[in-house]
Amino acid sequence: MDYVLTTNSLGKKYKHFQALNDLTMHIPKGAIYGFVGKNGAGKTTLIRIICGLQNPTSGEYTLYGKKNTEKEIVKARRRMGAVVETPAVYSDMTAEDNLKQQYYNLGLPSFHGLEDILALVGLKDTGKKKIKHFSLGMRQRLGIAIALVGSPDFLVLDEPVNGLDPQGIVEIRELILKLNRERQITVLISSHILDELSKFATHYGFIDSGHIIKEITAEELAEACRKCISVEVSDTKILAHVLDNMKIDYKILSDKTADIYAKVNVSVLTSKLAKENCEIISLRERDDSLESYYINLVGGGKRE
Amino acid sequence: MSKLLRANIVRLWKNKIFWVGFTFLTVMGAVQRISIGMDIERHFLDEAFWISALFIGFVLSAFISLFIGTEYEDGTVRNKVISGHTRSEIYFANVAVCIIAGWFMCLGCLIASLLIGIPLSGFFRTFPITLLEGICVFALSAAYAAIYCFVSMLGSNRAATAVVCILLSIFLLFSGTVVSNRLEQDEYYYIPDASLGIGEIDDGKDSEWIRNPDYLDGTERTVYEIIFNVIPGGQSLELSGQTNENNNYIIMLLASMGWIVITSGCGMLIFHKKDLR
């Protein structure tokens, strides 16, 4: 698999605080990689490091095949655009002037595509309005617009929907999906709004205490979060036999517990089990969200 | 670096503080020439011609701390790093644009001084020396820019950086004044005859000259003169015509270049290791 970014045992220490600890992650080309972790877990620190704003204290990372220790990493970084924490925009300039500054930074020969980028993020009609008079949502969108100048292949967005209203959140989601599908831009996006993230991410990385505890694809996550009925019975062997006969998908978890992945008629199942001398002790429907999956993963604050 | 320099110059052109500084120095140049030209005594254009040398340090301290500080305050320095520019390129592009800004301000003052000074006071008597002084003024302006850039690039808080830079500009000028005061001490005090009554003429027989213990001579004076020529505050006073010490233009030029090389070299090394947020 082609990876845009891989990190290998990355570490970052600020005086006595270990922000990143042996962090290893892989972002495949073309993915929308949801970067999930609580406050202070190390998400922004990692993003700052891969953007070149800070240097790791241990380990290494590879961006488009160039290691961070190589001089060519600077060239590799030209293929990325990023919004780190707050949008990096000149508050005493207009949206257009801010974009022009980025065109100059990149050394682009003309302002070709500037209007298109502004239209893409919905800021085409801001005219001479200074950024200091923009709402937070408008600033966020301008930050993304700046990140899009120069047609990057890899977009890094740190909490891009922070402070946005529901409409703004939907717009940003649609924008990211559009960029990923139409322009094949790989996206690394960190977010606290996990259910929102679950609507478009293709891969996930879960970070806790500066360490990636799980990397998983959206399919694998869907499998793990599948809607199911958890049952506790007197004998799961009998339950398995009955469910096989009923051609129902299931998973035996122990001698007495199992997950059933289908909508079953409880009365029918109970009577069939009763015929085989198997009792249902308890039965409950389970519908894991990304949120509950994450909470289970980090152990509600204490990880194994 | 040319890409960043171009971006910086475009931003400079739209920067209000730059234009305030430019206007201030231009007006100061004009006011200075008018006040000299209107004097009863006959004055020449050469006298206190480079008034910009006195104010450029203060003006640049405010301008640079806010111009560079904005990069941190608004986070836009991140865009430059992410765009694939090295830390060295970012640092030197900032130093370069600040030097250019200082030169523009000095140029504004120069043009105003010429436009108003020539009709009022005529042309220069000693043009080559004034030209040499001008070169020193522009070098001094570049040195001030490099010093304030050093402070601004290493601090991350715009308000704190502005306070530090303005205080530094006052300190630099004050240090020049202190050295100048030591150099300007008279060698002897004249103590008149105390027994003289009102209306009596002092014939000097019973009066005496006492040597000033604070007067600098020998090696100590030479050291003070070199320091005065080296420190930006001293150069500001000398080049703006506030004092008339032993002007050594070569030392001044070398000192200004030294300030630029030292502060930019150290600044770049520290900025290279700085964690940006």
Coordinates of C-alpha atoms in Angstrom, one line a residue:
Chain A
M1 CA 0.0 0.0 0.0
D2 CA 1.2 3.5 -0.8
Y3 CA 1.5 5.7 2.2
V4 CA 1.5 9.5 2.2
L5 CA 2.7 9.7 5.7
T6 CA 4.2 7.1 8.1
T7 CA 5.7 7.8 11.5
N8 CA 8.0 5.5 13.3
S9 CA 8.3 5.6 17.1
L10 CA 7.9 9.3 17.1
G11 CA 8.5 11.1 20.4
K12 CA 8.2 14.7 21.5
K13 CA 9.1 15.9 25.0
Y14 CA 8.5 19.4 26.3
K15 CA 10.7 19.8 29.4
H16 CA 9.1 17.2 31.7
F17 CA 6.0 16.5 29.6
Q18 CA 6.1 13.6 27.1
A19 CA 3.6 14.8 24.5
L20 CA 4.3 12.0 22.0
N21 CA 5.5 8.6 23.0
D22 CA 6.6 5.9 20.5
L23 CA 3.9 7.0 18.0
T24 CA 3.6 4.9 14.9
M25 CA 0.9 5.6 12.3
H26 CA 0.3 5.1 8.6
I27 CA -1.8 7.3 6.4
P28 CA -2.7 5.6 3.1
K29 CA -2.8 7.6 -0.2
G30 CA -6.3 8.7 -0.9
A31 CA -7.6 8.2 2.6
I32 CA -9.6 10.5 4.8
Y33 CA -7.8 9.6 8.0
G34 CA -9.7 10.5 11.2
F35 CA -7.4 11.3 14.0
V36 CA -9.2 10.7 17.2
G37 CA -8.1 11.4 20.8
K38 CA -9.0 13.4 23.8
N39 CA -7.6 16.9 24.7
G40 CA -3.9 16.7 25.4
A41 CA -3.6 13.3 23.8
G42 CA -1.0 14.6 21.3
K43 CA -3.0 15.2 18.1
T44 CA -1.9 18.8 17.6
T45 CA 1.7 18.0 18.6
L46 CA 1.9 15.3 15.9
I47 CA 0.3 17.7 13.3
R48 CA 2.8 20.4 14.3
I49 CA 5.7 18.0 13.8
I50 CA 4.6 16.8 10.4
C51 CA 4.1 20.4 9.3
G52 CA 7.7 21.2 10.3
L53 CA 6.7 23.6 13.0
Q54 CA 8.4 21.5 15.6
N55 CA 11.1 18.8 15.6
P56 CA 10.6 15.4 17.1
T57 CA 12.8 14.5 20.1
S58 CA 13.0 10.9 19.0
G59 CA 11.8 8.7 16.1
E60 CA 11.2 9.7 12.6
Y61 CA 8.5 10.3 10.0
T62 CA 8.3 9.9 6.3
L63 CA 6.3 12.2 4.1
Y64 CA 5.9 11.2 0.4
G65 CA 8.9 8.9 0.8
K66 CA 11.2 11.6 2.3
K67 CA 12.4 11.2 5.9
N68 CA 12.3 14.2 8.2
T69 CA 16.0 14.0 8.5
E70 CA 16.5 14.5 4.8
K71 CA 16.8 17.9 3.2
E72 CA 14.1 17.0 0.6
I73 CA 11.5 16.9 3.3
V74 CA 11.0 20.6 2.6
K75 CA 10.1 19.8 -1.0
A76 CA 7.8 17.0 0.1
R77 CA 6.1 19.5 2.4
R78 CA 5.2 21.7 -0.6
R79 CA 2.7 18.9 -1.5
M80 CA 0.7 19.5 1.6
G81 CA -1.6 22.2 2.9
A82 CA -2.6 22.5 6.6
V83 CA -4.8 24.3 9.1
V84 CA -3.2 23.9 12.5
E85 CA -5.4 24.8 15.5
T86 CA -6.5 28.3 14.5
P87 CA -6.6 29.4 10.9
A88 CA -3.3 31.2 10.0
V89 CA -4.6 34.4 8.4
Y90 CA -3.7 38.1 8.5
S91 CA -6.5 39.7 10.4
D92 CA -6.0 43.1 8.9
M93 CA -6.3 41.9 5.3
T94 CA -9.2 40.7 3.1
A95 CA -9.8 37.1 2.2
E96 CA -8.5 37.7 -1.3
D97 CA -5.3 39.4 0.0
N98 CA -4.7 36.5 2.4
L99 CA -4.9 34.1 -0.5
K100 CA -2.6 36.2 -2.6
Q101 CA -0.1 36.1 0.2
Q102 CA -0.1 32.4 0.0
Y103 CA 0.2 32.5 -3.8
Y104 CA 3.4 34.6 -3.2
N105 CA 4.6 32.3 -0.5
L106 CA 4.4 29.4 -2.9
G107 CA 5.9 31.4 -5.8
L108 CA 3.0 30.8 -8.1
P109 CA 3.3 32.8 -11.3
S110 CA -0.3 34.1 -11.3
F111 CA -3.4 34.2 -9.2
H112 CA -5.1 31.7 -11.4
G113 CA -7.8 29.7 -9.5
L114 CA -8.0 32.2 -6.6
E115 CA -11.7 33.0 -7.3
D116 CA -12.4 29.3 -7.6
I117 CA -10.9 28.5 -4.2
L118 CA -12.9 31.3 -2.6
A119 CA -16.0 30.1 -4.3
L120 CA -15.3 26.5 -3.2
V121 CA -15.2 27.5 0.5
G122 CA -18.1 29.9 0.1
L123 CA -16.2 33.2 0.6
K124 CA -16.5 34.6 -2.9
D125 CA -18.7 37.5 -1.8
T126 CA -16.7 38.8 1.2
G127 CA -15.3 41.7 -0.9
K128 CA -13.2 44.2 1.1
K129 CA -14.3 42.9 4.5
K130 CA -11.2 42.4 6.8
I131 CA -10.7 39.1 8.4
K132 CA -11.0 40.6 11.9
H133 CA -14.6 41.1 11.1
F134 CA -15.1 37.5 10.0
S135 CA -17.0 34.9 12.0
L136 CA -15.1 31.9 13.3
G137 CA -16.7 29.7 10.7
M138 CA -15.6 32.1 7.9
R139 CA -12.1 32.1 9.3
Q140 CA -12.0 28.3 9.4
R141 CA -13.1 28.2 5.8
L142 CA -10.5 30.8 4.8
G143 CA -7.9 28.7 6.6
I144 CA -8.9 25.7 4.5
A145 CA -8.9 27.9 1.4
I146 CA -5.3 29.0 2.1
A147 CA -4.3 25.3 2.6
L148 CA -5.8 24.6 -0.8
V149 CA -3.6 27.1 -2.7
G150 CA -1.2 25.3 -4.9
S151 CA -3.4 22.2 -5.2
P152 CA -1.9 20.1 -2.4
D153 CA -2.1 16.3 -2.5
F154 CA -2.3 16.1 1.3
L155 CA -4.5 18.2 3.5
V156 CA -4.0 18.3 7.2
L157 CA -6.9 19.7 9.2
D158 CA -6.7 20.1 12.9
E159 CA -10.2 20.3 14.5
P160 CA -11.6 22.1 11.4
V161 CA -15.2 22.1 12.6
N162 CA -14.4 23.6 16.0
G163 CA -16.8 26.5 16.7
L164 CA -18.8 26.0 13.5
D165 CA -22.6 25.9 13.5
P166 CA -24.4 22.7 12.3
Q167 CA -24.7 24.2 8.8
G168 CA -21.0 25.0 8.8
I169 CA -20.1 21.5 9.9
V170 CA -22.1 20.0 7.1
E171 CA -20.5 22.4 4.6
I172 CA -17.0 21.5 5.8
R173 CA -17.8 17.8 5.6
E174 CA -19.1 18.1 2.1
L175 CA -16.0 20.1 1.1
I176 CA -13.7 17.5 2.5
L177 CA -15.5 14.7 0.7
K178 CA -15.5 16.7 -2.5
L179 CA -11.8 17.3 -2.3
N180 CA -11.1 13.7 -1.6
R181 CA -13.3 12.3 -4.3
E182 CA -12.8 14.9 -7.1
R183 CA -9.2 15.8 -6.5
Q184 CA -8.0 12.6 -4.8
I185 CA -6.6 14.7 -1.9
T186 CA -5.5 12.6 1.1
V187 CA -6.9 14.2 4.3
L188 CA -5.7 13.9 7.8
I189 CA -8.4 15.3 10.1
S190 CA -8.4 15.5 13.8
S191 CA -11.7 16.0 15.5
H192 CA -13.5 15.8 18.8
I193 CA -16.9 15.3 17.1
L194 CA -16.6 11.6 16.6
D195 CA -20.0 11.0 15.1
E196 CA -19.3 13.7 12.6
L197 CA -16.0 12.1 11.7
S198 CA -17.6 8.7 11.3
K199 CA -19.7 10.2 8.4
F200 CA -16.7 10.5 6.1
A201 CA -13.5 9.1 7.4
T202 CA -12.1 6.0 5.6
H203 CA -9.4 5.3 8.1
Y204 CA -9.0 6.0 11.8
G205 CA -6.1 6.4 14.2
F206 CA -6.9 6.5 17.9
I207 CA -4.3 8.3 20.0
D208 CA -4.1 8.3 23.8
S209 CA -1.2 9.7 25.9
G210 CA 0.8 10.4 22.8
H211 CA 0.6 6.9 21.5
I212 CA -1.4 5.4 18.7
I213 CA -3.5 2.6 20.3
K214 CA -5.3 1.5 17.3
E215 CA -5.4 2.1 13.5
I216 CA -8.4 0.7 11.8
T217 CA -10.3 1.1 8.5
A218 CA -13.8 2.4 8.3
E219 CA -14.9 -1.1 7.2
E220 CA -13.2 -2.7 10.2
L221 CA -14.8 -0.2 12.4
A222 CA -18.2 -0.8 11.0
E223 CA -17.7 -4.5 11.6
A224 CA -16.7 -3.8 15.2
C225 CA -19.6 -1.4 15.7
R226 CA -22.1 -3.6 14.0
K227 CA -25.6 -3.5 15.3
C228 CA -26.2 -6.7 17.3
I229 CA -28.1 -8.4 20.1
S230 CA -26.0 -9.5 23.0
V231 CA -27.5 -12.6 24.7
E232 CA -26.6 -14.5 27.8
V233 CA -27.8 -18.1 27.7
S234 CA -27.3 -21.2 29.8
D235 CA -25.4 -22.9 26.9
T236 CA -23.9 -21.2 23.9
K237 CA -23.3 -24.5 22.1
I238 CA -27.1 -25.1 21.9
L239 CA -27.6 -21.4 20.9
A240 CA -25.0 -21.9 18.1
H241 CA -26.9 -25.0 16.9
V242 CA -30.2 -23.2 16.9
L243 CA -28.9 -20.1 15.2
D244 CA -27.2 -22.2 12.5
N245 CA -30.5 -23.8 11.8
M246 CA -32.1 -20.4 11.6
K247 CA -29.2 -19.2 9.3
I248 CA -28.5 -16.2 11.5
D249 CA -25.0 -14.6 11.7
Y250 CA -23.6 -14.7 15.2
K251 CA -20.4 -14.6 17.3
I252 CA -19.8 -16.8 20.4
L253 CA -18.0 -14.7 23.1
S254 CA -17.9 -17.2 26.0
D255 CA -19.7 -20.3 27.3
K256 CA -22.7 -18.2 28.1
T257 CA -22.6 -15.0 26.0
A258 CA -22.9 -14.4 22.3
D259 CA -23.6 -11.6 19.8
I260 CA -26.3 -12.1 17.2
Y261 CA -26.0 -9.9 14.1
A262 CA -29.6 -9.9 12.9
K263 CA -33.0 -8.8 13.9
V264 CA -34.5 -12.0 15.4
N265 CA -38.0 -12.8 16.5
V266 CA -37.4 -13.2 20.2
S267 CA -40.4 -15.4 20.8
V268 CA -39.3 -17.8 18.1
L269 CA -35.7 -17.9 19.3
T270 CA -36.9 -18.4 22.9
S271 CA -39.2 -21.3 22.1
K272 CA -36.6 -23.0 19.9
L273 CA -34.0 -22.7 22.7
A274 CA -36.5 -24.0 25.2
K275 CA -37.1 -27.1 23.1
E276 CA -33.3 -27.8 23.3
N277 CA -33.3 -27.1 27.1
C278 CA -31.5 -23.8 26.8
E279 CA -32.6 -20.8 28.8
I280 CA -32.2 -17.1 27.8
I281 CA -30.9 -15.3 30.9
S282 CA -30.6 -11.8 29.4
L283 CA -31.0 -10.1 26.0
R284 CA -30.2 -6.6 25.0
E285 CA -29.7 -4.7 21.8
R286 CA -26.3 -3.1 21.2
D287 CA -25.5 -0.3 18.8
D288 CA -21.9 0.8 19.2
S289 CA -21.0 4.3 17.8
L290 CA -17.5 5.5 17.1
E291 CA -17.8 7.3 20.4
S292 CA -18.5 4.2 22.4
Y293 CA -15.9 2.3 20.4
Y294 CA -13.3 5.0 21.3
I295 CA -14.4 5.0 25.0
N296 CA -14.0 1.2 25.1
L297 CA -10.7 1.5 23.4
V298 CA -9.2 4.0 25.8
G299 CA -10.9 2.3 28.8
G300 CA -12.7 5.4 29.8
G301 CA -9.5 7.0 30.7
K302 CA -7.4 4.0 31.8
R303 CA -5.8 1.9 29.1
E304 CA -4.5 -1.6 29.6
Chain B
M1 CA 13.8 33.3 -0.4
S2 CA 12.7 35.7 -3.3
K3 CA 9.2 34.3 -3.0
L4 CA 9.0 35.2 0.7
L5 CA 10.6 38.5 0.1
R6 CA 8.0 39.4 -2.5
A7 CA 5.2 38.3 -0.2
N8 CA 6.7 40.4 2.6
I9 CA 7.1 43.5 0.4
V10 CA 3.5 43.2 -0.7
R11 CA 2.5 43.0 2.9
L12 CA 4.8 45.9 3.8
W13 CA 3.1 48.1 1.1
K14 CA -0.3 47.5 2.8
N15 CA 1.0 47.9 6.3
K16 CA -0.4 51.0 8.1
I17 CA 2.4 51.1 10.7
F18 CA 5.0 51.3 8.0
W19 CA 3.3 54.3 6.4
V20 CA 2.9 56.0 9.8
G21 CA 6.6 55.5 10.4
F22 CA 7.4 56.7 6.9
T23 CA 5.2 59.8 7.3
F24 CA 6.7 60.6 10.8
L25 CA 10.2 60.5 9.5
T26 CA 9.4 62.5 6.4
V27 CA 7.6 65.2 8.5
M28 CA 10.5 65.2 11.0
G29 CA 12.9 65.8 8.1
A30 CA 10.8 68.7 6.8
V31 CA 10.3 70.2 10.3
Q32 CA 14.1 70.0 11.0
R33 CA 15.0 71.8 7.8
I34 CA 12.4 74.5 8.3
S35 CA 13.5 75.2 11.9
I36 CA 17.1 75.4 10.8
G37 CA 16.3 77.4 7.7
M38 CA 14.2 80.0 9.6
D39 CA 17.0 80.6 12.2
I40 CA 18.5 84.1 12.2
E41 CA 22.0 82.7 11.9
R42 CA 23.2 81.5 8.6
H43 CA 23.1 77.7 8.4
F44 CA 24.1 75.2 5.7
L45 CA 22.3 72.2 4.5
D46 CA 25.0 69.9 5.9
E47 CA 24.1 70.8 9.5
A48 CA 22.2 68.1 11.3
F49 CA 21.2 66.9 7.8
W50 CA 20.7 63.2 8.8
I51 CA 18.0 63.8 11.4
S52 CA 16.5 60.4 10.4
A53 CA 19.5 58.7 12.3
L54 CA 18.1 60.0 15.6
F55 CA 14.5 58.7 15.1
I56 CA 15.0 55.6 12.9
G57 CA 15.8 53.3 15.9
F58 CA 12.7 54.2 17.8
V59 CA 10.4 54.1 14.7
L60 CA 11.8 50.7 13.6
S61 CA 11.4 49.2 17.0
A62 CA 7.7 49.9 17.0
F63 CA 7.2 48.9 13.3
I64 CA 9.3 45.7 13.3
S65 CA 7.9 44.3 16.5
L66 CA 4.4 44.7 15.2
F67 CA 5.1 43.7 11.7
I68 CA 7.0 40.5 12.7
G69 CA 4.8 40.0 15.8
T70 CA 1.8 39.7 13.6
E71 CA 3.3 36.6 12.0
Y72 CA 3.1 34.9 15.3
E73 CA -0.1 36.5 16.6
D74 CA -2.0 35.5 13.5
G75 CA -0.1 32.3 13.0
T76 CA 0.9 33.1 9.4
V77 CA 4.5 32.1 10.0
R78 CA 3.1 28.5 9.9
N79 CA 1.9 29.0 6.3
K80 CA 5.5 29.8 5.3
V81 CA 6.9 26.7 7.0
I82 CA 4.2 24.5 5.6
S83 CA 4.7 26.0 2.1
G84 CA 8.1 24.3 2.2
H85 CA 10.4 27.2 3.1
T86 CA 13.4 26.6 5.4
R87 CA 13.7 28.5 8.6
S88 CA 16.7 30.3 7.3
E89 CA 14.8 31.6 4.3
I90 CA 11.9 32.8 6.5
Y91 CA 14.3 34.6 8.9
F92 CA 16.4 36.3 6.2
A93 CA 13.3 37.3 4.2
N94 CA 12.0 39.0 7.3
V95 CA 15.3 40.7 8.0
A96 CA 15.5 41.9 4.4
V97 CA 12.0 43.4 4.3
C98 CA 12.7 45.2 7.6
I99 CA 15.9 46.6 6.3
I100 CA 14.1 47.7 3.1
A101 CA 11.3 49.3 5.3
G102 CA 14.0 51.2 7.3
W103 CA 15.7 52.4 4.1
F104 CA 12.4 53.6 2.7
M105 CA 11.7 55.6 5.8
C106 CA 15.2 57.2 5.7
L107 CA 14.6 57.9 2.0
G108 CA 11.4 59.7 2.8
C109 CA 13.2 61.9 5.4
L110 CA 16.1 62.5 2.9
I111 CA 13.8 63.6 0.1
A112 CA 11.8 66.0 2.5
S113 CA 15.1 67.4 3.8
L114 CA 16.4 68.1 0.3
L115 CA 13.2 69.5 -1.0
I116 CA 12.8 71.9 1.9
G117 CA 16.4 72.3 2.8
I118 CA 17.9 73.4 -0.5
P119 CA 15.6 76.4 -1.0
L120 CA 16.1 77.5 2.6
S121 CA 19.8 76.7 3.2
G122 CA 21.4 76.2 -0.2
F123 CA 23.4 73.1 -1.2
F124 CA 26.0 71.1 0.8
R125 CA 29.3 72.7 1.7
T126 CA 31.0 69.3 2.3
F127 CA 29.1 66.9 0.0
P128 CA 31.5 64.0 0.2
I129 CA 31.3 63.9 4.0
T130 CA 27.5 64.2 4.0
L131 CA 27.4 61.4 1.5
L132 CA 29.6 59.3 3.7
E133 CA 27.4 60.1 6.7
G134 CA 24.4 59.1 4.6
I135 CA 25.9 55.7 3.8
C136 CA 26.5 55.3 7.6
V137 CA 22.9 56.3 8.3
F138 CA 21.5 53.6 5.9
A139 CA 23.9 51.0 7.4
L140 CA 22.8 52.1 10.9
S141 CA 19.1 51.7 9.9
A142 CA 19.9 48.2 8.6
A143 CA 21.6 47.4 11.9
Y144 CA 18.6 48.6 13.9
A145 CA 16.4 46.5 11.7
A146 CA 18.5 43.4 12.2
I147 CA 18.6 43.9 16.0
Y148 CA 14.8 44.4 16.3
C149 CA 14.2 41.5 13.9
F150 CA 16.3 39.3 16.2
V151 CA 14.1 40.2 19.2
S152 CA 10.9 39.9 17.3
M153 CA 11.7 36.6 15.6
L154 CA 12.6 35.0 18.9
G155 CA 9.6 36.2 20.9
S156 CA 6.1 34.8 20.2
N157 CA 3.9 37.4 21.8
R158 CA 3.4 40.6 19.8
A159 CA 2.6 42.9 22.7
A160 CA 5.5 41.7 24.8
T161 CA 7.9 41.9 21.8
A162 CA 6.7 45.5 21.1
V163 CA 7.4 46.5 24.7
V164 CA 10.8 44.9 24.7
C165 CA 11.8 46.5 21.3
I166 CA 10.7 50.0 22.3
L167 CA 12.5 49.7 25.6
L168 CA 15.5 48.5 23.8
S169 CA 15.4 51.5 21.4
I170 CA 15.3 53.8 24.4
F171 CA 18.1 51.9 26.1
L172 CA 20.3 52.1 23.0
L173 CA 19.8 55.8 22.6
F174 CA 20.3 56.3 26.4
S175 CA 23.6 54.3 26.3
G176 CA 24.8 56.6 23.5
T177 CA 23.9 59.7 25.6
V178 CA 25.8 58.3 28.6
V179 CA 28.9 57.7 26.5
S180 CA 28.5 61.0 24.8
N181 CA 28.3 62.8 28.2
R182 CA 31.6 61.2 29.3
L183 CA 33.3 62.2 26.1
E184 CA 32.0 65.8 26.1
Q185 CA 33.4 66.5 29.6
D186 CA 35.7 69.6 29.7
E187 CA 39.3 68.9 30.5
Y188 CA 39.5 71.9 33.0
Y189 CA 37.1 73.8 35.2
Y190 CA 37.6 77.5 35.5
I191 CA 37.3 78.7 39.2
P192 CA 37.1 82.5 39.3
D193 CA 38.8 84.6 42.1
A194 CA 36.3 84.4 45.0
S195 CA 37.5 87.7 46.5
L196 CA 36.3 89.8 43.5
G197 CA 33.6 92.3 44.3
I198 CA 30.7 93.3 42.1
G199 CA 31.9 95.2 39.1
E200 CA 35.6 94.2 39.6
I201 CA 37.3 92.7 36.6
D202 CA 38.8 89.2 36.8
D203 CA 42.4 89.6 35.6
G204 CA 43.0 85.9 36.0
K205 CA 45.8 86.3 38.6
D206 CA 44.0 84.8 41.5
S207 CA 41.6 82.6 39.5
E208 CA 42.6 79.0 38.6
W209 CA 41.9 76.2 36.2
I210 CA 41.2 72.8 37.9
R211 CA 41.5 69.6 36.0
N212 CA 38.2 67.7 35.6
P213 CA 38.6 64.3 37.2
D214 CA 35.9 62.9 34.9
Y215 CA 37.7 64.0 31.7
L216 CA 38.7 61.0 29.6
D217 CA 42.1 60.8 28.1
G218 CA 44.6 58.4 26.7
T219 CA 43.5 54.8 26.2
E220 CA 40.3 55.3 28.2
R221 CA 39.2 58.0 25.8
T222 CA 40.0 56.0 22.8
V223 CA 38.0 53.0 24.1
Y224 CA 35.0 55.3 24.8
E225 CA 35.3 56.8 21.3
I226 CA 35.3 53.4 19.8
I227 CA 32.3 52.3 21.9
F228 CA 30.5 55.5 20.9
N229 CA 31.1 54.7 17.2
V230 CA 30.1 51.1 17.6
I231 CA 26.8 51.3 19.6
P232 CA 23.8 52.2 17.5
G233 CA 22.7 54.8 20.0
G234 CA 26.1 56.6 19.7
Q235 CA 25.9 56.5 16.0
S236 CA 22.4 57.9 16.0
L237 CA 23.6 60.9 18.1
E238 CA 26.7 61.4 15.9
L239 CA 25.1 61.1 12.5
S240 CA 22.1 63.2 13.4
G241 CA 24.5 66.0 14.5
Q242 CA 23.5 66.0 18.1
T243 CA 27.2 65.7 19.2
N244 CA 30.4 66.4 17.5
E245 CA 32.7 63.7 18.7
N246 CA 35.5 61.9 16.8
N247 CA 33.5 60.6 13.9
N248 CA 35.1 57.5 12.5
Y249 CA 32.9 56.5 9.5
I250 CA 34.8 53.3 8.9
I251 CA 34.3 52.0 12.4
M252 CA 30.6 53.0 12.2
L253 CA 30.1 51.1 8.9
L254 CA 32.0 48.1 10.2
A255 CA 30.0 48.2 13.5
S256 CA 26.7 48.3 11.7
M257 CA 27.7 45.4 9.5
G258 CA 28.8 43.6 12.6
W259 CA 25.5 44.1 14.3
I260 CA 23.7 42.7 11.2
V261 CA 25.9 39.7 11.0
I262 CA 25.9 38.8 14.7
T263 CA 22.2 39.3 15.4
S264 CA 21.1 37.6 12.1
G265 CA 23.5 34.7 12.6
C266 CA 22.5 34.2 16.2
G267 CA 18.8 34.8 15.4
M268 CA 18.8 32.3 12.6
L269 CA 20.4 29.6 14.7
I270 CA 17.9 30.1 17.6
F271 CA 15.0 30.4 15.2
H272 CA 16.0 27.1 13.6
K273 CA 15.5 25.3 16.9
K274 CA 12.4 27.2 18.0
D275 CA 9.2 25.3 18.4
L276 CA 6.5 27.2 16.5
R277 CA 2.9 26.9 17.6

